[in-house]
Amino acid sequence: MADDKDVLRDVWFGRIPTCFTLNQDEVTEREAEAYYLLLPRVSYLTLVTDKVKKHFLKVMRAEDVEEMWFEYEGTPLKWHYPIGVLFDLHASNSVLPWSISVHFKNFPDRDLLHCPSSSVIEAHFMSSIKEADALKHKSQVVNDMQKKDHKQLWMGLQNDKFDQFWAMNRKLMEYPTEEGGFRYIPFRIYQAMSDRPFIQKLFRPVSPEGNAYTLGDLLKEMYPAAITNDGEQKRYQVVIHGIEPLLETPLQWLSEHLSHPDNFLHICVVPTPSD
Amino acid sequence: MAERRGECLWKKHVAEQLKLRDREQRQAFEEIILQYNRLLEKADLQAVLSERYQADKYDVQRGHESSAAD
């Protein structure tokens, strides 16, 4: 269907306007201007911020520079979460552009993984795809692929090539028609107000009677507080790629169309703004 | 038929919300960020050029001083 392809493209090309400023604790030789970028929602912070690093290094002394890391309003940003998830979870109801602080010292080892090179991001990305395929097809699709096919998925993401990525990714999105969907849906539910990283359990797209489960069914099972009953005030927003899909949206369709390139459906539950 | 209309509703909602999201988050900022980055590049170039100009001026002055001393 034509509009399904549009959804895939809109998800892939989603951008977040971002303002990077150097943290005031950093010692500089002269003042650094802010740096602005449109960040791709589906990529990773450390993969797309080479220019940010270059910009701020110009005002730093080499001996003051350690590994670069990012922070938003006191929260260190995990590079191994997709950028869109970080924004939706921490900043979706704040004013644009997204204001991120750049650090070159005091790396928060307890909160963040180190990211010495893009091969670390590649390994993380591929392990997510493998985990998702284990849930969807008992790893059959990803294991049938060749090394160069894996590379094509990664290069597609790294170089922002939609067609290159989807030429391979569509194989990961196939399923036997008679089963009506994947074996299990690869999903993660993130909560803004929790120390727990995310909720991830086994959940099938189709009931034993053959009915398609919806986003509402998933939440009822995993996070009932996120569902508003009749007459109740809405306490939470359920956000995927910066939008709130209707609760009656079938989960299988969401998994095929609103997953990130890592093949997981990343769902953010954030408190409804009070104003 | 009723089911088809129902299907259209949730799908239409996703498609519309994505378009709205892109208007607010991508299109509203695309041009101004591009222009700002151009300005930043020009400012950097100016800084490099004026540094070089200062260095040249210093060399010329030193040249004058040494010839005056001769």
XYZ file of C-alpha atoms in Angstrom:
345
model
C 0.000 0.000 0.000
C 1.344 3.387 -1.038
C 0.770 5.241 2.220
C 2.577 2.507 4.175
C 5.765 3.335 2.255
C 5.238 7.012 3.115
C 5.078 6.093 6.789
C 8.378 4.195 6.499
C 10.012 7.205 4.809
C 8.657 9.702 7.340
C 9.921 7.542 10.192
C 13.357 7.188 8.561
C 13.783 10.895 7.749
C 12.526 12.256 11.081
C 14.744 15.047 12.454
C 15.065 16.882 15.786
C 16.387 20.475 15.837
C 19.164 20.560 18.407
C 21.335 23.257 19.995
C 24.680 22.059 21.371
C 26.487 24.242 23.894
C 29.748 23.567 25.660
C 29.267 22.919 29.384
C 30.400 25.906 31.426
C 32.799 23.805 33.522
C 34.975 23.131 30.501
C 38.166 25.218 30.275
C 38.482 26.991 26.925
C 40.965 29.361 25.308
C 38.156 31.512 23.866
C 34.381 31.515 23.867
C 32.615 28.846 21.806
C 29.512 29.636 19.775
C 26.561 27.272 20.055
C 26.320 24.620 17.332
C 22.988 23.709 15.698
C 22.110 20.431 13.967
C 19.068 18.530 12.740
C 19.605 15.149 14.381
C 18.231 12.011 12.676
C 15.756 10.368 15.074
C 16.706 6.824 14.024
C 20.488 7.211 14.459
C 22.826 7.378 17.454
C 24.306 10.491 19.101
C 27.929 9.425 18.815
C 27.448 8.466 15.158
C 26.230 11.857 13.911
C 28.106 14.412 16.048
C 31.558 14.497 14.421
C 30.937 18.117 13.402
C 29.899 19.040 16.943
C 33.150 17.594 18.269
C 35.232 19.385 15.642
C 33.480 22.685 16.360
C 34.173 22.639 20.106
C 37.694 21.194 19.871
C 38.734 24.440 18.173
C 38.451 26.321 21.479
C 39.856 23.588 23.727
C 43.410 22.808 24.727
C 44.348 19.265 23.705
C 45.271 18.308 27.285
C 41.744 19.190 28.524
C 39.997 16.860 26.082
C 38.801 13.416 27.113
C 35.932 11.370 25.644
C 33.024 13.568 24.513
C 29.630 12.975 26.162
C 26.240 14.676 26.205
C 23.821 15.774 28.890
C 20.267 17.151 28.941
C 19.130 19.014 32.080
C 21.441 16.987 34.312
C 20.735 13.611 32.669
C 23.677 12.017 30.825
C 22.364 10.865 27.422
C 22.862 7.180 26.613
C 24.308 6.983 23.092
C 23.114 3.364 22.763
C 19.464 4.494 22.744
C 18.233 5.886 19.401
C 18.252 9.718 19.334
C 14.465 9.890 18.877
C 13.930 7.790 22.009
C 16.191 10.082 24.084
C 14.284 13.147 22.905
C 10.786 11.672 23.324
C 11.640 10.317 26.763
C 13.435 13.318 28.258
C 12.413 16.390 26.275
C 9.262 15.789 24.214
C 7.268 18.526 25.980
C 10.049 21.102 26.218
C 10.705 24.057 23.933
C 12.528 23.480 20.632
C 15.364 23.372 19.717
C 16.482 20.569 22.025
C 19.237 22.002 24.184
C 22.113 19.567 24.777
C 25.210 20.220 26.856
C 28.576 18.964 25.556
C 31.237 17.639 27.964
C 34.869 16.644 27.458
C 35.788 15.677 31.026
C 34.354 13.846 34.074
C 32.861 11.022 31.986
C 29.997 9.510 34.058
C 31.145 5.873 34.029
C 28.214 4.765 36.185
C 25.592 6.085 33.744
C 27.114 5.773 30.282
C 28.847 3.171 28.159
C 32.077 4.279 26.530
C 32.005 4.698 22.782
C 35.586 4.732 21.488
C 34.674 4.185 17.805
C 31.807 3.678 15.374
C 32.526 -0.077 15.308
C 31.174 -0.175 18.882
C 27.925 1.391 17.646
C 27.819 -1.091 14.766
C 28.204 -4.040 17.170
C 25.416 -2.677 19.386
C 23.140 -2.077 16.387
C 23.688 -5.573 14.953
C 23.112 -7.258 18.305
C 19.740 -5.445 18.554
C 18.759 -6.660 15.082
C 19.759 -10.220 16.034
C 17.795 -10.047 19.279
C 14.741 -8.753 17.415
C 14.996 -11.518 14.825
C 15.321 -14.138 17.575
C 11.932 -12.901 18.820
C 10.319 -12.590 15.373
C 11.666 -15.661 13.522
C 13.759 -17.689 16.004
C 16.823 -16.013 14.367
C 16.156 -17.737 11.040
C 16.201 -14.650 8.822
C 19.287 -12.980 10.254
C 21.216 -16.288 10.263
C 20.332 -16.926 6.605
C 21.834 -13.571 5.653
C 25.443 -13.221 4.594
C 28.055 -11.008 6.194
C 27.688 -8.494 3.357
C 23.919 -8.324 3.975
C 24.545 -7.407 7.626
C 26.996 -4.778 6.397
C 24.348 -3.384 4.060
C 21.962 -2.803 6.988
C 24.644 -0.978 8.955
C 25.933 1.084 6.005
C 22.349 2.027 5.160
C 21.895 3.486 8.634
C 25.354 5.061 8.846
C 25.025 6.814 5.469
C 21.303 7.621 5.784
C 20.416 5.498 2.711
C 16.737 4.561 3.028
C 16.583 2.358 -0.114
C 19.806 0.505 0.671
C 18.624 -0.251 4.206
C 15.074 -1.292 3.288
C 16.205 -3.524 0.396
C 17.591 -5.789 3.134
C 15.354 -4.888 6.082
C 12.150 -5.972 4.317
C 13.349 -9.587 4.673
C 13.423 -9.074 8.442
C 9.811 -7.834 8.274
C 8.345 -10.880 6.474
C 6.234 -13.571 8.169
C 4.144 -16.589 7.126
C 0.722 -15.292 6.016
C -1.113 -18.081 7.837
C 0.375 -16.954 11.167
C -0.800 -13.362 10.764
C 2.374 -11.868 12.214
C 5.745 -12.395 13.889
C 6.262 -15.002 16.598
C 6.824 -12.280 19.217
C 6.880 -8.473 18.855
C 10.291 -6.899 19.626
C 9.378 -3.930 21.832
C 10.770 -1.883 24.703
C 8.696 0.414 26.912
C 10.616 3.305 28.475
C 9.297 5.272 31.439
C 10.387 8.850 32.048
C 9.885 8.593 35.806
C 11.727 5.364 36.555
C 15.233 4.090 37.277
C 14.343 0.888 35.473
C 15.868 1.043 31.965
C 12.842 -0.410 30.114
C 10.130 -3.083 30.125
C 10.643 -5.989 27.739
C 8.674 -9.239 27.864
C 7.323 -11.822 25.409
C 4.160 -10.673 23.632
C 2.519 -12.176 20.547
C 0.839 -10.070 17.832
C -2.172 -12.414 17.508
C -4.422 -13.934 20.190
C -4.941 -17.747 20.352
C -8.359 -17.109 18.736
C -6.665 -15.379 15.823
C -7.496 -11.751 16.681
C -4.845 -9.092 16.105
C -3.602 -7.473 19.318
C -3.419 -3.681 19.449
C -1.125 -1.149 21.101
C -3.814 -0.837 23.802
C -3.691 -4.610 24.464
C 0.088 -4.469 24.896
C -0.103 -1.551 27.330
C -2.937 -3.152 29.314
C -0.627 -6.087 29.915
C 2.705 -4.268 30.401
C 1.820 -0.823 31.725
C -1.874 -0.523 32.715
C -1.343 2.935 34.301
C -0.678 4.308 30.787
C -4.266 3.554 29.737
C -6.930 6.113 30.554
C -10.337 4.751 31.531
C -13.571 6.592 30.716
C -13.974 9.777 32.740
C -10.369 9.718 33.958
C -7.875 12.492 33.295
C -5.101 11.434 30.937
C -1.925 11.003 33.000
C 0.478 9.652 30.411
C 1.328 10.089 26.766
C 2.380 6.998 24.829
C 4.902 8.278 22.293
C 6.519 6.457 19.351
C 8.711 8.473 16.941
C 7.354 11.708 18.392
C 3.685 10.877 17.795
C 0.858 9.271 19.787
C -0.696 6.436 17.735
C -4.312 5.496 18.536
C -4.549 2.626 21.020
C -6.527 0.552 18.489
C -3.537 0.489 16.092
C -2.621 -3.179 15.451
C 0.674 -4.096 17.089
C 1.909 -6.139 14.110
C 1.502 -3.139 11.779
C 3.286 -0.901 14.306
C 6.170 -3.378 14.537
C 6.524 -3.417 10.744
C 6.213 0.335 10.216
C 7.134 2.210 13.409
C 10.099 0.140 14.580
C 13.535 1.764 14.611
C 16.188 0.426 12.189
C 17.346 -1.838 15.058
C 13.980 -3.623 14.511
C 12.620 -2.769 17.977
C 9.461 -0.827 18.679
C 10.681 1.781 21.198
C 7.686 3.096 23.159
C 8.060 6.058 25.540
C 5.565 6.651 28.363
C 5.831 10.261 29.537
C 3.673 12.249 31.975
C 1.090 14.493 30.276
C 2.170 18.149 30.585
C 0.127 19.792 33.350
C -0.320 23.252 31.814
C -16.663 -1.979 4.646
C -16.973 -0.821 8.244
C -13.734 -2.573 9.045
C -11.970 -0.857 6.143
C -13.059 2.531 7.413
C -11.807 1.579 10.871
C -8.454 0.517 9.470
C -8.143 3.798 7.628
C -8.702 5.771 10.814
C -5.708 4.558 12.827
C -3.451 4.532 9.794
C -4.571 7.988 8.698
C -3.925 9.217 12.232
C -0.303 7.956 12.165
C 0.334 9.441 8.699
C -1.120 12.840 9.672
C 0.689 12.999 12.990
C 4.015 12.241 11.284
C 3.445 15.065 8.776
C 2.538 17.452 11.601
C 5.627 16.366 13.569
C 7.869 17.075 10.568
C 6.337 20.509 10.065
C 7.013 21.484 13.673
C 10.361 19.795 14.208
C 12.083 19.549 10.819
C 10.706 22.102 8.365
C 10.468 24.960 10.867
C 14.213 24.742 11.604
C 15.793 23.433 8.381
C 16.523 26.777 6.696
C 17.574 28.769 9.767
C 20.041 26.082 10.888
C 21.569 26.020 7.404
C 21.947 29.820 7.414
C 23.411 29.868 10.924
C 26.007 27.252 9.983
C 27.001 29.319 6.935
C 27.463 32.319 9.211
C 29.540 30.224 11.600
C 31.798 29.119 8.740
C 32.238 32.718 7.575
C 33.081 33.841 11.106
C 35.669 31.064 11.379
C 37.196 32.057 8.056
C 37.322 35.687 9.170
C 39.066 34.699 12.395
C 41.707 32.735 10.463
C 42.233 35.586 7.970
C 42.543 38.309 10.605
C 45.010 36.159 12.553
C 47.104 35.786 9.419
C 46.816 39.536 8.751
C 48.061 40.331 12.260
C 51.021 37.985 11.794
C 51.904 39.594 8.445
C 51.709 43.081 9.926
C 54.053 42.009 12.736
C 56.547 40.626 10.214
C 56.491 43.877 8.220
C 57.047 45.931 11.394
C 59.953 43.742 12.436
C 61.418 44.167 8.979
C 61.284 47.982 9.384
C 62.857 47.831 12.818
C 65.788 45.695 11.688
C 66.483 47.918 8.645
C 66.353 51.028 10.884
C 68.930 49.464 13.181
C 71.384 48.888 10.313
